[in-house]
XYZ file of C-alpha atoms in Angstrom:
734
model
C -23.400 -4.362 12.117
C -22.462 -7.459 10.186
C -22.475 -7.487 6.408
C -23.758 -10.953 5.572
C -26.008 -10.550 2.525
C -25.580 -8.540 -0.676
C -26.437 -4.874 -0.238
C -29.894 -3.820 -1.317
C -31.123 -0.279 -1.904
C -29.868 2.033 0.837
C -29.317 5.788 1.360
C -25.877 5.689 -0.298
C -27.583 4.873 -3.612
C -29.002 8.412 -3.722
C -25.479 9.583 -4.635
C -26.281 13.205 -3.867
C -22.917 13.488 -2.110
C -21.221 10.095 -2.440
C -19.842 9.586 -5.928
C -19.628 13.325 -6.586
C -16.353 15.056 -7.562
C -15.865 16.910 -4.284
C -12.459 18.409 -3.617
C -10.574 17.316 -0.515
C -11.987 18.898 2.625
C -8.461 18.877 4.112
C -6.919 20.350 0.979
C -6.791 23.927 2.248
C -5.045 22.845 5.452
C -2.369 21.060 3.451
C -1.813 23.698 0.809
C -1.547 26.488 3.404
C 0.757 24.539 5.709
C -1.769 24.289 8.541
C -1.996 20.485 8.484
C 0.245 19.371 11.335
C 2.365 16.338 10.501
C 4.031 14.257 13.192
C 7.289 16.165 13.668
C 5.555 19.544 13.342
C 3.359 19.367 16.434
C 4.580 22.184 18.622
C 3.502 23.869 21.835
C 5.592 26.986 22.568
C 5.179 26.384 26.295
C 6.864 22.960 26.069
C 10.636 22.658 26.008
C 11.096 19.920 23.431
C 14.357 18.050 23.129
C 15.540 16.443 19.910
C 16.727 12.902 19.335
C 19.139 11.614 16.708
C 19.275 7.846 16.137
C 22.297 5.591 16.111
C 22.195 2.760 13.599
C 24.273 -0.398 13.436
C 27.070 -0.172 10.879
C 27.181 -3.926 10.383
C 24.510 -6.201 8.932
C 24.885 -9.116 11.306
C 26.732 -9.739 14.530
C 26.965 -8.624 18.130
C 27.625 -5.332 19.882
C 30.633 -5.674 22.185
C 30.660 -2.149 23.602
C 29.208 1.329 23.126
C 31.309 4.253 24.377
C 29.072 7.301 24.924
C 31.357 9.392 27.150
C 32.324 11.932 24.480
C 28.751 12.233 23.312
C 27.443 12.857 26.832
C 30.036 15.587 27.315
C 29.145 17.346 24.065
C 27.417 20.765 24.202
C 23.665 20.658 24.609
C 23.354 16.932 25.196
C 20.541 15.977 27.548
C 20.700 12.152 27.504
C 22.069 9.158 25.611
C 20.224 5.829 25.582
C 21.756 2.728 23.976
C 20.596 -0.769 23.184
C 22.954 -2.095 25.864
C 21.306 0.180 28.455
C 17.852 -1.092 27.555
C 18.631 -4.760 27.106
C 16.427 -7.199 25.269
C 12.887 -6.006 24.609
C 9.782 -7.903 23.623
C 8.968 -7.644 19.948
C 5.599 -6.562 18.600
C 3.568 -9.213 16.814
C 3.908 -7.473 13.452
C 7.652 -6.793 13.593
C 10.216 -9.310 12.352
C 13.354 -7.547 13.558
C 13.774 -5.923 16.952
C 13.180 -2.183 16.685
C 15.788 -1.507 19.381
C 18.494 -4.054 18.806
C 19.741 -5.245 22.184
C 23.253 -6.618 21.737
C 22.336 -8.707 18.677
C 22.392 -6.951 15.312
C 19.986 -8.433 12.758
C 20.432 -5.934 9.914
C 22.276 -2.786 8.889
C 21.059 0.479 10.476
C 19.081 -1.401 13.112
C 18.589 1.113 15.917
C 21.214 0.769 18.629
C 20.844 4.107 20.408
C 19.467 7.628 20.571
C 21.259 10.866 21.466
C 19.047 13.610 22.933
C 20.007 17.270 22.920
C 18.580 20.772 23.087
C 18.698 21.077 19.286
C 18.636 18.686 16.363
C 22.074 19.866 15.266
C 23.590 19.250 18.684
C 22.104 15.760 18.831
C 23.426 14.922 15.364
C 26.907 16.214 16.184
C 27.045 14.270 19.442
C 25.826 11.089 17.780
C 28.941 11.170 15.592
C 31.052 10.917 18.765
C 29.618 7.572 19.893
C 32.066 4.691 19.438
C 30.767 1.147 18.889
C 32.718 -2.104 18.758
C 31.197 -5.153 17.071
C 31.780 -8.814 16.586
C 30.897 -9.189 12.913
C 29.001 -12.284 11.812
C 28.744 -13.833 8.361
C 25.561 -13.023 6.491
C 23.637 -13.850 3.315
C 22.791 -10.831 1.175
C 22.076 -12.055 -2.361
C 18.826 -13.729 -3.403
C 20.283 -15.402 -6.487
C 23.029 -17.013 -4.406
C 20.609 -18.055 -1.659
C 17.911 -19.347 -4.039
C 19.090 -22.949 -3.771
C 18.646 -22.827 0.026
C 15.087 -21.474 -0.126
C 12.459 -23.569 1.632
C 8.711 -23.973 1.567
C 7.277 -21.726 4.300
C 4.139 -22.047 6.368
C 0.825 -20.691 5.102
C 0.717 -16.894 5.158
C -2.483 -14.974 5.956
C -4.457 -18.137 5.256
C -2.848 -18.740 1.842
C -0.780 -21.823 1.177
C 2.576 -21.324 -0.543
C 1.757 -24.012 -3.122
C -1.395 -24.779 -5.073
C -2.101 -27.341 -7.773
C -5.089 -28.178 -9.985
C -5.102 -30.927 -12.605
C -1.897 -32.224 -14.175
C 0.241 -29.182 -14.912
C 3.406 -31.048 -15.909
C 1.574 -33.351 -18.300
C -0.487 -30.570 -19.871
C 2.561 -28.350 -20.307
C 4.519 -31.144 -22.033
C 1.650 -31.806 -24.421
C 0.805 -28.161 -25.201
C 1.180 -27.107 -28.831
C 2.696 -23.748 -27.885
C 4.711 -23.147 -24.710
C 6.603 -20.451 -22.851
C 9.161 -21.074 -20.100
C 10.843 -17.879 -18.903
C 12.426 -16.337 -15.803
C 11.792 -12.767 -14.669
C 13.371 -10.759 -11.859
C 12.290 -7.760 -9.818
C 14.745 -5.941 -7.516
C 14.438 -4.776 -3.928
C 12.355 -1.593 -3.885
C 11.841 1.221 -1.377
C 8.684 3.040 -0.277
C 10.386 6.444 -0.585
C 7.456 8.405 0.823
C 7.884 12.142 1.243
C 7.419 12.313 5.026
C 10.041 10.330 6.969
C 9.303 8.200 10.014
C 8.861 10.729 12.806
C 7.461 10.779 16.341
C 7.113 13.002 19.377
C 6.817 11.224 22.732
C 5.730 12.756 26.044
C 5.323 11.000 29.390
C 2.919 12.020 32.130
C 3.708 9.649 34.964
C 3.158 6.179 33.546
C 1.035 7.426 30.646
C 2.536 7.998 27.212
C 1.340 10.343 24.476
C 2.762 9.898 20.975
C 2.339 12.020 17.859
C 3.538 9.908 14.947
C 3.075 8.977 11.288
C 1.149 5.707 11.232
C -1.159 4.039 8.742
C -2.631 1.716 11.400
C -3.253 3.364 14.779
C -4.385 0.325 16.748
C -1.700 -1.996 15.345
C 0.985 0.494 16.402
C -0.528 1.067 19.811
C -0.733 -2.666 20.470
C 2.848 -3.363 19.423
C 4.217 -0.285 21.180
C 2.611 -1.471 24.413
C 4.180 -4.902 23.919
C 7.605 -3.432 23.179
C 7.549 -1.096 26.181
C 5.941 -3.676 28.471
C 3.040 -1.418 29.442
C -0.745 -1.287 29.400
C -2.093 -0.402 25.963
C -4.774 1.760 27.564
C -2.075 4.076 28.917
C -0.861 4.961 25.426
C -2.505 7.800 23.509
C -1.388 7.729 19.884
C -2.247 10.386 17.294
C -1.601 10.524 13.565
C -4.100 12.865 11.892
C -1.968 13.695 8.838
C 0.512 11.427 7.082
C 2.859 12.403 4.272
C 2.684 9.096 2.441
C 3.312 5.544 3.568
C 2.817 3.023 0.736
C 2.821 0.223 3.346
C 6.016 1.379 5.051
C 4.012 2.793 7.957
C 1.679 -0.159 8.446
C 3.745 -1.472 11.329
C 5.387 0.132 14.362
C 8.784 1.601 13.519
C 11.923 2.448 15.473
C 11.355 6.225 15.661
C 8.378 5.729 17.974
C 10.219 3.336 20.287
C 13.315 5.558 20.371
C 11.215 8.642 21.117
C 9.534 6.880 24.045
C 12.839 5.834 25.637
C 14.420 9.207 24.888
C 11.544 11.133 26.477
C 11.740 9.026 29.611
C 15.493 9.545 29.888
C 15.274 13.278 29.171
C 12.220 13.754 31.414
C 10.632 15.936 28.746
C 8.981 15.528 25.351
C 11.379 14.471 22.602
C 11.098 14.756 18.826
C 12.681 12.053 16.652
C 12.771 11.929 12.858
C 14.745 9.206 11.127
C 17.254 10.620 8.625
C 16.535 9.745 5.000
C 19.177 6.926 4.797
C 17.497 5.231 7.758
C 14.217 5.059 5.872
C 15.667 2.372 3.618
C 17.941 0.303 5.838
C 16.268 0.763 9.212
C 12.715 0.043 8.070
C 11.108 -2.315 5.565
C 11.200 -2.650 1.789
C 9.673 -4.717 -1.012
C 11.871 -7.806 -1.391
C 13.442 -8.839 -4.672
C 11.923 -11.787 -6.543
C 12.995 -14.419 -9.027
C 9.960 -15.718 -10.911
C 9.619 -18.599 -13.345
C 6.473 -18.649 -15.463
C 5.397 -21.481 -17.727
C 2.353 -21.282 -19.980
C 1.070 -23.879 -22.407
C -1.752 -23.355 -24.910
C -3.407 -24.907 -27.905
C -3.089 -23.395 -31.355
C -6.470 -21.771 -30.721
C -4.912 -19.717 -27.916
C -6.698 -21.339 -24.999
C -4.411 -21.866 -22.029
C -4.169 -25.512 -21.036
C -1.365 -25.175 -18.477
C -0.154 -22.238 -16.395
C 2.506 -22.376 -13.707
C 4.094 -19.628 -11.645
C 6.968 -20.115 -9.193
C 8.517 -17.348 -7.112
C 11.538 -17.040 -4.833
C 12.085 -14.195 -2.371
C 14.203 -13.621 0.724
C 13.736 -12.226 4.195
C 15.098 -12.191 7.713
C 14.500 -15.376 9.727
C 10.830 -15.377 10.684
C 9.872 -12.991 7.876
C 7.199 -13.496 5.250
C 7.160 -14.174 1.537
C 6.667 -11.686 -1.255
C 3.487 -13.393 -2.512
C 4.131 -12.818 -6.205
C 2.016 -15.722 -7.498
C -1.306 -14.695 -5.973
C -2.791 -13.030 -9.076
C -1.874 -16.039 -11.228
C -4.191 -18.159 -9.122
C -7.156 -16.013 -10.162
C -6.561 -13.946 -13.280
C -6.741 -16.392 -16.211
C -8.470 -19.671 -16.981
C -6.594 -22.913 -17.471
C -7.581 -26.411 -16.404
C -4.089 -27.453 -15.321
C -2.244 -25.075 -13.049
C 0.312 -24.784 -10.301
C 1.868 -22.065 -8.163
C 4.724 -22.345 -5.695
C 6.592 -19.901 -3.468
C 9.898 -20.411 -1.685
C 11.614 -18.276 0.943
C 15.346 -17.871 1.491
C 16.877 -16.469 4.663
C 18.717 -13.211 4.018
C 20.309 -10.764 6.439
C 19.144 -7.650 4.634
C 16.681 -5.246 6.294
C 13.193 -6.676 6.739
C 11.076 -7.316 3.659
C 7.429 -6.460 4.103
C 4.378 -4.815 2.552
C 4.819 -2.176 -0.116
C 1.932 -0.888 -2.219
C 0.088 -3.915 -3.678
C 2.329 -6.588 -2.130
C 2.254 -9.755 -4.191
C 0.296 -8.539 -7.176
C 2.568 -5.606 -8.050
C 5.761 -7.650 -8.584
C 3.788 -10.702 -9.707
C 2.090 -8.831 -12.531
C 5.425 -7.299 -13.520
C 6.309 -10.842 -14.589
C 2.976 -12.458 -15.504
C 1.845 -9.703 -17.854
C 5.097 -9.816 -19.817
C 4.680 -13.578 -20.067
C 1.140 -13.181 -21.386
C 2.415 -10.830 -24.084
C 5.202 -13.232 -25.004
C 2.704 -16.060 -25.264
C 0.378 -13.980 -27.454
C 3.297 -13.269 -29.774
C 4.143 -16.965 -30.017
C 0.512 -17.683 -30.903
C 0.327 -14.852 -33.425
C -2.549 -13.298 -31.472
C -3.329 -9.764 -30.389
C -2.409 -9.459 -26.677
C -5.892 -8.226 -25.761
C -7.605 -10.985 -27.721
C -5.406 -13.592 -26.007
C -6.268 -12.292 -22.562
C -9.979 -12.032 -23.382
C -10.051 -15.593 -24.716
C -8.718 -16.814 -21.373
C -10.948 -14.695 -19.160
C -12.879 -16.474 -16.423
C -15.922 -15.623 -14.340
C -15.023 -18.141 -11.628
C -12.011 -18.741 -9.408
C -9.932 -21.083 -11.615
C -8.682 -23.057 -8.613
C -12.194 -23.343 -7.135
C -14.622 -23.275 -10.087
C -17.722 -23.356 -7.877
C -16.707 -19.987 -6.447
C -17.757 -17.173 -8.808
C -16.384 -13.663 -8.884
C -18.753 -11.187 -7.256
C -18.276 -8.916 -10.261
C -15.622 -9.063 -12.975
C -15.320 -6.966 -16.113
C -11.714 -7.284 -17.195
C -12.765 -7.636 -20.833
C -14.735 -4.391 -20.643
C -11.653 -2.580 -19.300
C -9.453 -3.903 -22.097
C -11.938 -3.213 -24.862
C -12.725 0.338 -23.772
C -9.046 1.054 -23.237
C -8.146 -0.249 -26.683
C -10.777 1.993 -28.253
C -9.772 5.140 -26.360
C -6.014 4.607 -26.712
C -5.947 3.796 -30.402
C -4.714 0.232 -29.964
C -5.505 -0.529 -33.595
C -2.534 1.656 -34.577
C -0.119 -0.729 -32.865
C 2.198 -2.296 -35.416
C 4.745 -5.091 -35.370
C 7.750 -4.742 -33.035
C 10.259 -2.183 -34.292
C 8.044 -1.029 -37.168
C 7.193 2.535 -36.108
C 9.721 5.318 -36.017
C 9.597 9.082 -35.522
C 12.973 10.647 -36.179
C 15.407 9.151 -33.687
C 12.682 7.495 -31.621
C 11.307 3.975 -31.898
C 7.612 4.149 -30.933
C 5.733 1.324 -29.246
C 2.391 0.585 -27.599
C 1.971 -1.833 -24.726
C -0.787 -2.967 -22.410
C -1.258 -5.153 -19.368
C -4.146 -6.365 -17.263
C -4.549 -4.951 -13.768
C -5.722 -7.067 -10.843
C -5.880 -6.582 -7.092
C -8.000 -8.420 -4.567
C -10.670 -6.513 -2.651
C -9.769 -6.862 1.005
C -11.983 -5.833 3.921
C -11.300 -5.445 7.642
C -13.605 -4.642 10.572
C -13.954 -0.890 10.969
C -15.616 1.223 13.620
C -16.761 4.827 13.891
C -18.640 7.214 16.154
C -20.980 9.813 14.641
C -22.328 12.755 16.646
C -25.274 15.063 15.929
C -25.376 18.415 17.750
C -28.117 20.967 18.348
C -27.035 22.981 15.304
C -27.632 20.023 13.013
C -23.909 19.486 12.460
C -22.403 16.011 12.163
C -19.035 14.978 13.586
C -17.350 11.692 12.690
C -14.686 10.165 14.936
C -12.662 7.124 13.931
C -9.015 6.148 14.224
C -8.909 5.764 10.431
C -5.931 7.469 8.805
C -5.469 9.560 5.673
C -2.153 8.856 3.951
C -3.008 11.160 1.076
C -5.805 8.941 -0.190
C -8.726 11.239 0.627
C -10.096 9.485 3.725
C -11.275 12.753 5.283
C -13.348 13.565 2.227
C -14.986 10.228 1.465
C -15.825 9.709 5.138
C -17.475 13.150 5.193
C -19.351 12.292 1.998
C -20.608 9.052 3.536
C -21.869 10.741 6.689
C -23.463 13.578 4.698
C -25.300 11.126 2.439
C -26.507 8.974 5.316
C -27.701 11.872 7.479
C -29.117 14.009 4.673
C -26.944 17.098 5.178
C -24.552 19.106 3.044
C -20.923 18.073 3.270
C -19.950 21.398 4.848
C -22.059 20.404 7.866
C -19.805 17.403 8.518
C -16.587 17.478 10.533
C -14.199 14.545 10.454
C -11.626 13.663 13.114
C -9.168 10.880 12.284
C -6.026 9.194 13.503
C -6.564 9.211 17.272
C -6.485 6.119 19.475
C -9.291 7.573 21.619
C -11.652 6.985 18.701
C -13.243 3.664 17.621
C -10.825 1.249 15.971
C -11.020 1.310 12.187
C -9.589 -0.751 9.358
C -6.750 1.742 8.914
C -5.006 2.484 5.631
C -3.363 -0.288 3.639
C -3.924 -3.159 1.276
C -6.526 -1.168 -0.656
C -8.955 -1.989 2.171
C -9.111 1.427 3.830
C -11.700 3.347 1.806
C -14.364 0.654 1.493
C -13.924 -0.680 5.028
C -13.767 2.691 6.792
C -16.746 4.192 4.962
C -18.690 1.022 5.731
C -17.886 1.571 9.411
C -19.178 5.134 9.152
C -22.267 3.797 7.358
C -22.903 1.417 10.283
C -22.494 4.205 12.860
C -24.815 6.450 10.854
C -27.447 3.704 10.813
C -27.274 3.700 14.626
C -27.549 7.491 14.708
C -30.492 7.461 12.298
C -32.240 4.947 14.543
C -31.636 7.202 17.565
C -33.060 10.194 15.692
C -36.142 8.247 14.594
C -36.783 7.054 18.158
C -36.324 10.558 19.555
C -38.823 12.013 17.078
C -41.282 9.159 17.410
C -41.314 8.437 13.669
C -42.245 5.211 11.953
C -38.872 4.007 10.695
C -40.356 2.412 7.594
C -40.884 5.629 5.615
C -38.394 8.062 7.153
C -36.272 10.162 4.790
C -33.209 12.187 5.840
C -32.635 15.054 3.409
C -31.764 18.752 3.314
C -31.058 18.810 7.031
C -34.544 17.535 7.879
C -36.168 14.263 8.866
C -39.391 13.568 7.004
C -42.085 10.972 7.489
C -45.359 11.333 5.633
C -46.487 14.948 5.912
C -44.315 15.647 8.951
C -40.898 17.313 8.614
C -38.571 18.120 11.530
C -35.139 19.807 11.440
C -32.386 17.326 12.220
C -31.039 19.709 14.864
C -34.293 19.464 16.796
C -33.816 15.743 17.222
C -30.401 16.291 18.772
C -31.601 18.458 21.605
C -29.176 20.274 23.870
C -27.153 17.154 24.673
C -26.912 15.826 21.139
C -27.143 12.268 19.910
C -24.439 9.697 19.200
C -24.320 6.603 17.027
C -21.410 4.175 17.250
C -20.875 0.823 15.582
C -18.340 -1.411 13.878
C -18.822 -2.970 10.466
C -17.967 -6.635 10.581
C -17.923 -9.049 7.675
C -19.709 -12.300 6.994
C -18.686 -15.013 4.561
C -19.418 -13.254 1.257
C -15.671 -12.988 0.675
C -15.524 -16.761 1.076
C -18.463 -17.693 -1.128
C -17.508 -15.179 -3.828
C -14.109 -14.039 -5.024
C -13.966 -10.255 -4.680
C -11.369 -8.514 -6.821
C -10.744 -5.328 -8.754
C -9.736 -5.237 -12.412
C -8.296 -2.892 -14.947
C -6.199 -2.438 -18.051
C -3.141 -0.227 -18.486
C -2.064 1.199 -21.832
C 1.266 2.927 -22.491
C 3.024 4.533 -25.440
C 6.799 4.881 -25.269
C 9.535 6.386 -27.386
C 12.931 4.684 -27.208
C 15.972 6.598 -28.444
C 17.489 4.468 -31.179
C 20.998 5.654 -30.347
C 21.046 5.639 -26.534
C 18.241 3.269 -25.508
C 16.697 5.956 -23.297
C 12.985 5.297 -22.830
C 10.461 8.109 -22.571
C 6.798 7.657 -21.723
C 4.515 9.514 -24.134
C 0.977 8.561 -23.081
C -0.625 6.499 -20.310
C -4.199 5.297 -19.799
C -5.770 3.257 -17.025
C -9.275 1.799 -17.238
C -10.488 0.530 -13.870
C -13.404 -1.584 -12.679
C -13.596 -1.272 -8.898
C -17.217 -1.047 -7.878
C -18.790 2.291 -7.014
C -16.298 5.151 -7.158
C -16.882 7.131 -3.976
C -15.198 10.274 -5.260
C -13.861 10.464 -8.824
C -11.376 13.215 -7.947
C -9.669 11.398 -5.083
C -9.907 8.076 -6.926
C -8.259 9.530 -10.027
C -5.550 11.013 -7.841
C -4.862 7.577 -6.409
C -4.651 5.950 -9.821
C -2.383 8.520 -11.478
C -0.115 8.401 -8.429
C 0.034 4.627 -8.755
C 0.731 4.887 -12.485
C 3.600 7.230 -11.669
C 4.994 4.752 -9.164
C 4.674 1.991 -11.750
C 6.726 4.065 -14.171
C 9.501 4.362 -11.614
C 9.436 0.642 -10.853
C 9.639 -0.143 -14.560
C 12.415 2.222 -15.578
C 14.632 3.241 -12.665
C 13.852 2.023 -9.147
C 16.263 -0.529 -7.698
C 17.856 -0.812 -4.277
C 21.493 -1.666 -4.933
C 22.788 -4.252 -2.463
C 26.332 -4.156 -1.144
C 26.816 -7.917 -1.144
C 29.910 -7.725 1.049
C 28.558 -5.585 3.887
C 24.852 -6.296 3.505
C 23.119 -2.954 3.079
C 21.303 -0.908 0.462
C 23.819 1.553 -0.930
C 21.509 4.038 -2.654
C 19.609 4.884 0.505
C 18.417 8.383 -0.365
C 16.420 10.108 -3.084
C 19.591 11.106 -4.920
C 20.533 7.490 -5.520
C 17.161 5.724 -5.438
C 15.562 7.198 -8.529
C 11.792 7.559 -8.287
C 9.825 8.969 -11.199
C 9.698 12.774 -11.290
C 7.585 15.289 -13.204
C 9.777 15.187 -16.292
C 9.310 11.418 -16.553
C 5.511 11.455 -16.607
C 3.409 12.275 -19.694
C -0.295 12.940 -19.970
C -2.243 10.394 -17.923
C -5.873 9.442 -18.478
C -8.048 7.440 -16.097
C -11.450 5.949 -16.896
C -13.673 4.280 -14.298
C -16.297 1.815 -15.464
C -19.745 2.668 -14.129
C -20.505 -0.276 -11.879
C -21.399 -1.338 -8.357
C -20.687 -4.533 -6.448
C -23.401 -5.280 -3.865
C -21.300 -8.201 -2.587
C -18.495 -5.912 -1.430
C -20.166 -3.734 1.217
C -23.135 -1.437 1.818
C -21.140 1.150 -0.131
C -21.013 -1.261 -3.114
C -17.464 0.005 -3.576
C -13.998 -1.544 -3.631
C -10.454 -0.281 -3.174
C -8.682 1.521 -5.998
C -5.336 2.808 -4.708
C -3.295 -0.304 -5.445
C -5.110 -1.469 -8.569
C -3.685 1.603 -10.279
C -0.149 0.245 -9.774
C -0.756 -3.378 -10.708
C 0.287 -4.057 -14.302
C 1.710 -0.611 -15.113
C 5.341 -1.729 -15.220
C 4.562 -4.691 -17.473
C 2.613 -2.437 -19.854
C 5.746 -0.279 -20.133
C 7.914 -3.359 -20.694
C 5.567 -4.557 -23.403
C 5.589 -1.129 -25.047
C 9.399 -1.156 -25.079
C 9.307 -4.535 -26.801
C 6.806 -3.267 -29.349
C 9.035 -0.261 -30.006
C 12.349 -2.099 -30.287
C 11.711 -5.801 -30.687
C 13.839 -6.316 -27.564
C 12.382 -8.370 -24.742
C 13.723 -7.458 -21.286
C 12.747 -9.677 -18.365
C 14.773 -8.036 -15.603
C 13.572 -4.857 -13.913
C 14.284 -1.982 -13.987
C 14.473 -1.613 -17.749
C 17.458 0.683 -17.872
C 19.117 1.624 -21.132
C 22.103 -0.706 -20.580
C 19.710 -3.629 -21.088
C 18.713 -2.276 -24.496
C 21.602 -0.420 -26.017
C 23.627 -3.326 -27.401
C 20.561 -4.826 -29.076
C 19.099 -1.721 -30.696
C 18.939 -1.480 -34.487
C 21.619 0.491 -36.292
C 21.168 4.237 -36.353
C 20.091 5.215 -39.858
């Protein structure tokens, strides 16, 4: 099926199941420990071995030798495989660094070997006996130092690094009120709960892998390339995933190491990367330096807006696209954006939840508040005045649906925005109290997505797709979609995910998973409905599927009867026309935060948080709310504590565990409210829905920064906003 025209009335609009607050159908499995994650798959009849990885202890250079004799002689050791044994491998299309190094080291903790033993403890102990000699090369590890060497890269995912409309320089010079400020965001880690983990088992030349992957087909393709084998001979499974946040979009070293280890050991091998490897061996969100310039008339209308961003990556890596939201969020006749990329020898920078918009809004939404203050305007009024219903860079291209103003206005009413005073004016005991807000924006992305839907002779429905559930609720919303389309209760629907034997789906990432995957299930259900109608000899024009029956006129037949003994199957892939080209499809929201800042220590505590979101039809308000409050929690961490500390001499992230990399915890998070605007977007898909999981993050950190400014009168432009950036500027303790 190809989605080429706006969705009309269809079975999803009944919303008997879709849109209802149904609890996760996989929830019981997870809460009782019966959901099997990658490392937990276990067959008592199989003698698993355990692998422990070896990581490079330099950031750049060459391996001269690897002495494994002591390790091989250690108790319980089954095999040792090193990068020098394997030699140079092909690299998957979505990897920047080699997952198994060869003799060239590109970054710290790059995988250089795997020790396999009868137990995890034996493998770990033996790995400590391996001796490696290196030739150390000089590297670049600091973005600020490398900024002057940054160059203009090629277009990325169809987006040019630079855009320009009108005469930005001239309009900025002539503007009555201007802002020119620099903001920085640090390197950040995904820090998901479940580490990278895989089990590999060979049967002749066929490979079976249990792993933790957001994108089954991407991994399978790149694993085949890396191993130099036929993709069809790889069976990859990932039915449950303990978080990813973009870190598991692309094939990782644990899977490659497990495959080589299993071949060497001649038995299945389990490999889980230790927590420090999760930071330095894999990917992270790169640091940015952002310069924002805004010019406006005294009336508050923006006449010039410019956003420049610098980030770093390994040679061949991509940008952190921090200017993307600035191209679309606010009006302004004269505008420019530019991105530059420096070569750094840190671990690979790549996608982390809401790449581009998350760090970009951390800067832009502070700048908008600063500009409102210069103009003497309320921050919401300033944003509303500069709202736009068309793509500002391409004015003939309207938004499919945009209600940013509605989000801000409703949020202001519910949050008590009218109680916000001047910076530093509100105090409760030893706390300075402040309110802050920021706009939320994330593009609505879609990818082709396939599914297979079966009907059996009991009237039960089974959905099969390689879609993944990274905690987002995919199992549940896919079941809701199939139940709505086939007219059955949700408990008559079974969902099987994360298996490469199933039709290729969009996968989980970029906020595209829910809308794309349910659209694929919709398409497959349309095929199944057609098969049922043909089997029953009904006139398709007036057929209704409801309550487990198929009705046409005065005739009603149980759905199970149509299946017969052999059952029926519908399979299809949702593909996309040019509606995303003719219309800009985005999601919008507004974040509101109240903070208390200790007047003596500068410690910031969140007191209240509210998100108002406009993201098309909400497929399940429970799972959607869960996504948004999780994103708000992540945004709190990014604002107040999260920062990968770079050792600029040796080129690695020092705080590479959850003791040193400080994510937000329960004690940091106050009461959180989420409101979804009641809307649909027929341009987005047959579901009339959009993604929500990343919108909830975009803008949160800036809202906190703006609340801190309102509380203290101190403007901080460098994340995270730790107390050392406040304490010497706080007012005297009374």
